[in-house]
Amino acid sequence: MDRDTTPAGHVTRKTVLRAALAAGIAAPAVLMGVPALARNLTDGATPPPITPECHDGDAPTIEQMEGPYFKPNSPLRTSLLEPGTSGVPLTVGGYVFGRACKPIPGVLMDFWQADTNGAYDNTGFRFRGHQFTGADGGFKLTTIVPGLYPGRTRHLHVKVQAPGRPILTTQLYFPGEPRNNTDSIFDARLLMAVRDVGGGAKEAAFDFVLNIAQDPGPSPTPTPTATATAPGGTWAVGTAYRAGDAVTYAGRAYVCLQAHTAQPGWEPPSVPALWRAV
């Protein structure tokens, strides 16, 4: 099957995004739907083409094992590079969608990986960090290509959690790696699109599809929420919590596991990646 079209012949979302990048069109405009892309590529004298169905033919992104090296309390950051970091520079970007191809903002994404020698930092937080998708559902991670270690091919670990939804734990892989053929965990459905960008650096792309039903149409405009005054006390929307902050919710005590700003749907019982009952 042509990977740029669905079995029904519809253009895939990934094809539209790649076309937009090649044309220099901003990703947020593309994510408003194909008509925005068509408007930018026509002179306005003729109606834009019929909008292709927003569908990839993809099932939601598959789960994979967490492995033995996950640690909670990773720092909030989009770059895992630190002074003295060695390795091939790598930038990973993409979007998080629901089943109707609508981007999902505010998704918690926790990344961890091996260093260039194939070792994990299990005492500190080197090559560990979390971030949240933007209003356009996009994310970007600056890191290095992970090294190899016995039994595994190159891979990145990630936990993905939309507000108030279960955690998706999975791994991302690199195309063309010899060990892809011998790694019993490897799954081609989790291959990133990787290219060289000069200077020995690489750029990768991957779109996550979460098993979340969505109504068709544009994403809703985020609604501002009131900001609470300080962490601690009763959990409140808009509060910037830090790892270790203690709150109460519905009469029960919780401790914050990762720094974040509270949003509706992220009440402590709903997001075990952010809160632990005590």
CSV table of C-alpha atoms in Angstrom, one decimal:
chain,number,residue,atom,x,y,z
A,1,MET,CA,0.0,0.0,0.0
A,2,ASP,CA,1.2,3.6,-0.7
A,3,ARG,CA,2.1,4.9,2.7
A,4,ASP,CA,1.0,8.4,1.6
A,5,THR,CA,-2.6,7.3,1.2
A,6,THR,CA,-5.2,5.3,3.1
A,7,PRO,CA,-6.7,2.1,1.7
A,8,ALA,CA,-9.6,4.2,0.4
A,9,GLY,CA,-7.2,6.5,-1.4
A,10,HIS,CA,-7.4,9.5,0.9
A,11,VAL,CA,-4.4,11.6,1.6
A,12,THR,CA,-3.0,10.9,5.0
A,13,ARG,CA,-2.5,13.5,7.7
A,14,LYS,CA,1.3,12.9,7.7
A,15,THR,CA,1.4,13.6,4.0
A,16,VAL,CA,-0.3,16.9,4.5
A,17,LEU,CA,2.1,17.8,7.3
A,18,ARG,CA,5.1,16.9,5.2
A,19,ALA,CA,3.8,18.9,2.2
A,20,ALA,CA,3.2,21.9,4.5
A,21,LEU,CA,6.8,21.8,5.8
A,22,ALA,CA,8.2,21.5,2.3
A,23,ALA,CA,6.1,24.6,1.3
A,24,GLY,CA,7.2,26.5,4.3
A,25,ILE,CA,3.6,26.8,5.7
A,26,ALA,CA,3.3,27.1,9.5
A,27,ALA,CA,2.2,23.9,11.2
A,28,PRO,CA,-0.6,25.5,13.2
A,29,ALA,CA,-2.3,26.6,10.0
A,30,VAL,CA,-2.1,23.1,8.6
A,31,LEU,CA,-3.6,21.6,11.7
A,32,MET,CA,-6.7,23.8,11.1
A,33,GLY,CA,-7.4,21.4,8.2
A,34,VAL,CA,-6.5,20.9,4.6
A,35,PRO,CA,-8.5,23.9,3.4
A,36,ALA,CA,-5.9,26.2,5.0
A,37,LEU,CA,-3.2,24.4,3.1
A,38,ALA,CA,-5.1,24.6,-0.2
A,39,ARG,CA,-5.7,28.4,0.4
A,40,ASN,CA,-1.9,28.9,0.8
A,41,LEU,CA,-1.2,27.0,-2.4
A,42,THR,CA,-3.7,28.7,-4.7
A,43,ASP,CA,-4.0,32.2,-6.1
A,44,GLY,CA,-7.5,32.6,-4.6
A,45,ALA,CA,-9.0,32.9,-8.1
A,46,THR,CA,-10.5,29.4,-8.0
A,47,PRO,CA,-12.1,27.4,-5.2
A,48,PRO,CA,-9.7,25.2,-3.3
A,49,PRO,CA,-9.9,21.4,-3.9
A,50,ILE,CA,-12.3,19.2,-2.0
A,51,THR,CA,-10.9,18.5,1.4
A,52,PRO,CA,-9.5,15.0,1.8
A,53,GLU,CA,-10.9,13.0,4.7
A,54,CYS,CA,-8.9,13.6,7.8
A,55,HIS,CA,-8.0,10.0,8.4
A,56,ASP,CA,-4.7,8.1,8.4
A,57,GLY,CA,-6.1,4.6,8.3
A,58,ASP,CA,-4.0,4.1,11.5
A,59,ALA,CA,-4.9,2.4,14.7
A,60,PRO,CA,-4.0,4.3,17.9
A,61,THR,CA,-0.3,4.3,18.7
A,62,ILE,CA,0.6,0.9,20.1
A,63,GLU,CA,1.8,0.3,23.7
A,64,GLN,CA,5.2,-1.2,24.6
A,65,MET,CA,6.9,-2.2,27.8
A,66,GLU,CA,8.2,0.4,30.2
A,67,GLY,CA,11.4,-1.5,30.8
A,68,PRO,CA,13.5,-1.3,34.0
A,69,TYR,CA,14.8,2.2,33.7
A,70,PHE,CA,11.9,4.6,34.1
A,71,LYS,CA,12.1,7.1,37.0
A,72,PRO,CA,9.4,9.6,38.1
A,73,ASN,CA,10.1,13.2,39.0
A,74,SER,CA,12.0,14.0,35.7
A,75,PRO,CA,12.6,17.7,35.2
A,76,LEU,CA,10.3,19.9,33.0
A,77,ARG,CA,12.4,20.6,29.9
A,78,THR,CA,12.3,20.3,26.1
A,79,SER,CA,16.1,19.8,25.8
A,80,LEU,CA,18.0,16.9,27.4
A,81,LEU,CA,21.4,18.3,26.4
A,82,GLU,CA,23.7,19.4,29.2
A,83,PRO,CA,27.2,20.9,29.3
A,84,GLY,CA,29.6,18.3,28.0
A,85,THR,CA,27.0,16.2,26.4
A,86,SER,CA,28.5,14.0,23.6
A,87,GLY,CA,26.7,12.2,20.8
A,88,VAL,CA,24.9,12.8,17.5
A,89,PRO,CA,22.5,15.7,18.0
A,90,LEU,CA,18.9,14.7,17.4
A,91,THR,CA,15.7,16.8,17.3
A,92,VAL,CA,12.4,14.9,17.6
A,93,GLY,CA,9.2,16.6,16.8
A,94,GLY,CA,5.6,15.8,16.0
A,95,TYR,CA,2.0,16.1,17.1
A,96,VAL,CA,-0.4,14.2,19.4
A,97,PHE,CA,-3.8,13.6,17.8
A,98,GLY,CA,-7.1,11.9,18.9
A,99,ARG,CA,-9.0,9.5,16.6
A,100,ALA,CA,-10.6,12.3,14.6
A,101,CYS,CA,-7.3,13.9,13.7
A,102,LYS,CA,-7.7,16.8,16.1
A,103,PRO,CA,-4.6,17.9,17.9
A,104,ILE,CA,-4.6,17.5,21.7
A,105,PRO,CA,-3.1,20.3,23.8
A,106,GLY,CA,-1.7,19.9,27.2
A,107,VAL,CA,-0.6,16.3,26.8
A,108,LEU,CA,2.1,15.2,29.3
A,109,MET,CA,5.1,13.6,27.5
A,110,ASP,CA,7.8,12.0,29.6
A,111,PHE,CA,10.9,11.0,27.7
A,112,TRP,CA,13.9,8.9,28.8
A,113,GLN,CA,16.8,7.2,27.0
A,114,ALA,CA,20.3,5.8,27.1
A,115,ASP,CA,23.3,8.0,26.5
A,116,THR,CA,25.6,7.7,23.5
A,117,ASN,CA,27.3,4.7,25.2
A,118,GLY,CA,24.1,2.8,25.8
A,119,ALA,CA,23.9,3.6,29.6
A,120,TYR,CA,20.9,5.0,31.6
A,121,ASP,CA,21.4,7.4,34.4
A,122,ASN,CA,19.6,5.7,37.3
A,123,THR,CA,20.9,8.0,40.0
A,124,GLY,CA,20.2,11.4,38.4
A,125,PHE,CA,18.2,12.7,35.5
A,126,ARG,CA,20.5,12.8,32.6
A,127,PHE,CA,18.6,12.1,29.4
A,128,ARG,CA,15.3,12.3,31.2
A,129,GLY,CA,12.7,15.0,31.0
A,130,HIS,CA,9.0,15.8,30.5
A,131,GLN,CA,7.1,18.5,28.6
A,132,PHE,CA,3.5,19.3,27.5
A,133,THR,CA,2.1,19.7,24.0
A,134,GLY,CA,1.3,23.2,22.9
A,135,ALA,CA,-2.0,24.6,21.8
A,136,ASP,CA,-1.4,23.0,18.4
A,137,GLY,CA,-0.8,19.6,19.9
A,138,GLY,CA,2.9,19.8,18.9
A,139,PHE,CA,6.0,18.8,20.8
A,140,LYS,CA,9.7,19.1,20.2
A,141,LEU,CA,12.6,17.3,22.0
A,142,THR,CA,16.3,18.2,21.7
A,143,THR,CA,18.6,15.3,22.6
A,144,ILE,CA,21.1,12.9,21.0
A,145,VAL,CA,20.8,9.6,19.2
A,146,PRO,CA,20.8,7.0,22.0
A,147,GLY,CA,23.6,4.4,22.0
A,148,LEU,CA,23.3,0.6,21.8
A,149,TYR,CA,23.4,-1.9,24.6
A,150,PRO,CA,23.1,-5.7,24.6
A,151,GLY,CA,19.9,-7.1,23.3
A,152,ARG,CA,18.3,-3.9,22.1
A,153,THR,CA,18.3,-1.7,19.0
A,154,ARG,CA,18.3,2.1,19.3
A,155,HIS,CA,15.2,3.5,20.9
A,156,LEU,CA,13.6,6.3,22.9
A,157,HIS,CA,11.1,5.7,25.7
A,158,VAL,CA,8.1,7.9,26.2
A,159,LYS,CA,4.9,8.1,28.4
A,160,VAL,CA,2.1,10.0,26.8
A,161,GLN,CA,-1.0,11.1,28.8
A,162,ALA,CA,-3.8,13.4,27.7
A,163,PRO,CA,-5.6,15.3,30.5
A,164,GLY,CA,-7.7,12.9,32.5
A,165,ARG,CA,-6.8,9.9,30.3
A,166,PRO,CA,-4.8,6.7,30.8
A,167,ILE,CA,-1.1,6.7,30.2
A,168,LEU,CA,0.3,5.4,26.9
A,169,THR,CA,3.8,3.9,27.5
A,170,THR,CA,5.7,3.1,24.3
A,171,GLN,CA,9.1,3.3,22.5
A,172,LEU,CA,10.2,5.0,19.3
A,173,TYR,CA,12.7,3.5,16.8
A,174,PHE,CA,15.1,4.5,14.1
A,175,PRO,CA,14.8,3.2,10.5
A,176,GLY,CA,17.7,1.3,8.9
A,177,GLU,CA,19.2,0.0,12.2
A,178,PRO,CA,20.7,-3.5,11.8
A,179,ARG,CA,19.5,-4.5,15.2
A,180,ASN,CA,15.9,-3.8,14.3
A,181,ASN,CA,15.9,-7.3,12.8
A,182,THR,CA,17.1,-9.0,16.0
A,183,ASP,CA,15.4,-7.0,18.7
A,184,SER,CA,12.4,-9.0,19.9
A,185,ILE,CA,10.6,-5.8,21.2
A,186,PHE,CA,11.1,-3.8,18.0
A,187,ASP,CA,7.8,-2.9,16.1
A,188,ALA,CA,7.9,-1.2,12.7
A,189,ARG,CA,4.7,0.7,13.5
A,190,LEU,CA,6.8,2.8,15.9
A,191,LEU,CA,9.5,3.9,13.4
A,192,MET,CA,10.2,7.6,13.3
A,193,ALA,CA,10.9,9.4,10.0
A,194,VAL,CA,14.6,10.4,10.3
A,195,ARG,CA,16.7,12.5,8.1
A,196,ASP,CA,20.2,14.1,8.2
A,197,VAL,CA,20.2,17.9,8.6
A,198,GLY,CA,23.8,18.8,8.2
A,199,GLY,CA,26.7,19.0,10.6
A,200,GLY,CA,26.2,15.4,11.6
A,201,ALA,CA,22.9,16.1,13.3
A,202,LYS,CA,19.6,14.3,12.7
A,203,GLU,CA,16.0,15.3,12.7
A,204,ALA,CA,13.1,12.8,13.5
A,205,ALA,CA,9.3,13.1,13.3
A,206,PHE,CA,6.6,11.0,14.8
A,207,ASP,CA,2.8,11.6,15.3
A,208,PHE,CA,1.1,10.0,18.2
A,209,VAL,CA,-2.5,8.9,17.9
A,210,LEU,CA,-4.3,8.4,21.2
A,211,ASN,CA,-7.3,6.2,21.6
A,212,ILE,CA,-9.5,9.2,22.3
A,213,ALA,CA,-12.9,9.8,20.6
A,214,GLN,CA,-13.3,13.3,19.2
A,215,ASP,CA,-16.0,15.2,17.4
A,216,PRO,CA,-15.0,16.3,13.9
A,217,GLY,CA,-14.2,19.9,13.4
A,218,PRO,CA,-11.6,22.4,14.6
A,219,SER,CA,-10.1,22.2,18.0
A,220,PRO,CA,-11.9,24.2,20.7
A,221,THR,CA,-10.4,27.4,21.8
A,222,PRO,CA,-8.7,27.0,25.3
A,223,THR,CA,-10.7,28.5,28.1
A,224,PRO,CA,-8.7,30.7,30.5
A,225,THR,CA,-8.8,29.5,34.1
A,226,ALA,CA,-8.4,31.3,37.3
A,227,THR,CA,-4.9,31.1,38.8
A,228,ALA,CA,-4.6,29.9,42.4
A,229,THR,CA,-2.3,31.8,44.7
A,230,ALA,CA,0.2,29.2,45.8
A,231,PRO,CA,0.9,25.4,45.8
A,232,GLY,CA,-0.3,23.4,48.7
A,233,GLY,CA,-3.6,23.2,50.4
A,234,THR,CA,-6.6,22.1,48.3
A,235,TRP,CA,-5.8,21.1,44.7
A,236,ALA,CA,-6.9,24.0,42.4
A,237,VAL,CA,-6.9,24.6,38.6
A,238,GLY,CA,-4.3,27.0,37.4
A,239,THR,CA,-1.8,26.3,40.2
A,240,ALA,CA,1.8,25.7,39.2
A,241,TYR,CA,2.8,22.7,41.2
A,242,ARG,CA,6.3,21.4,41.8
A,243,ALA,CA,7.5,17.9,42.5
A,244,GLY,CA,7.0,17.2,46.2
A,245,ASP,CA,4.1,19.6,46.7
A,246,ALA,CA,1.4,18.2,48.9
A,247,VAL,CA,-2.3,18.8,48.3
A,248,THR,CA,-5.7,17.5,49.3
A,249,TYR,CA,-8.5,16.6,46.9
A,250,ALA,CA,-11.9,15.2,47.9
A,251,GLY,CA,-10.6,14.7,51.4
A,252,ARG,CA,-7.5,12.7,50.4
A,253,ALA,CA,-3.9,13.7,50.4
A,254,TYR,CA,-1.6,13.6,47.4
A,255,VAL,CA,2.0,14.4,46.6
A,256,CYS,CA,3.1,15.9,43.2
A,257,LEU,CA,5.4,13.6,41.2
A,258,GLN,CA,6.2,16.0,38.3
A,259,ALA,CA,6.1,19.8,37.9
A,260,HIS,CA,3.1,21.0,36.0
A,261,THR,CA,0.3,23.6,35.9
A,262,ALA,CA,-3.1,22.1,37.0
A,263,GLN,CA,-5.8,22.0,34.3
A,264,PRO,CA,-9.4,20.7,34.3
A,265,GLY,CA,-9.3,17.0,33.9
A,266,TRP,CA,-6.0,16.6,35.8
A,267,GLU,CA,-7.5,16.1,39.2
A,268,PRO,CA,-5.1,14.0,41.3
A,269,PRO,CA,-7.1,10.7,41.1
A,270,SER,CA,-7.2,11.0,37.3
A,271,VAL,CA,-3.5,11.4,36.5
A,272,PRO,CA,-1.2,9.0,38.3
A,273,ALA,CA,1.7,10.3,36.3
A,274,LEU,CA,1.4,13.6,38.2
A,275,TRP,CA,0.1,12.7,41.6
A,276,ARG,CA,0.5,9.8,44.1
A,277,ALA,CA,-2.0,9.2,46.9
A,278,VAL,CA,-0.3,9.3,50.4
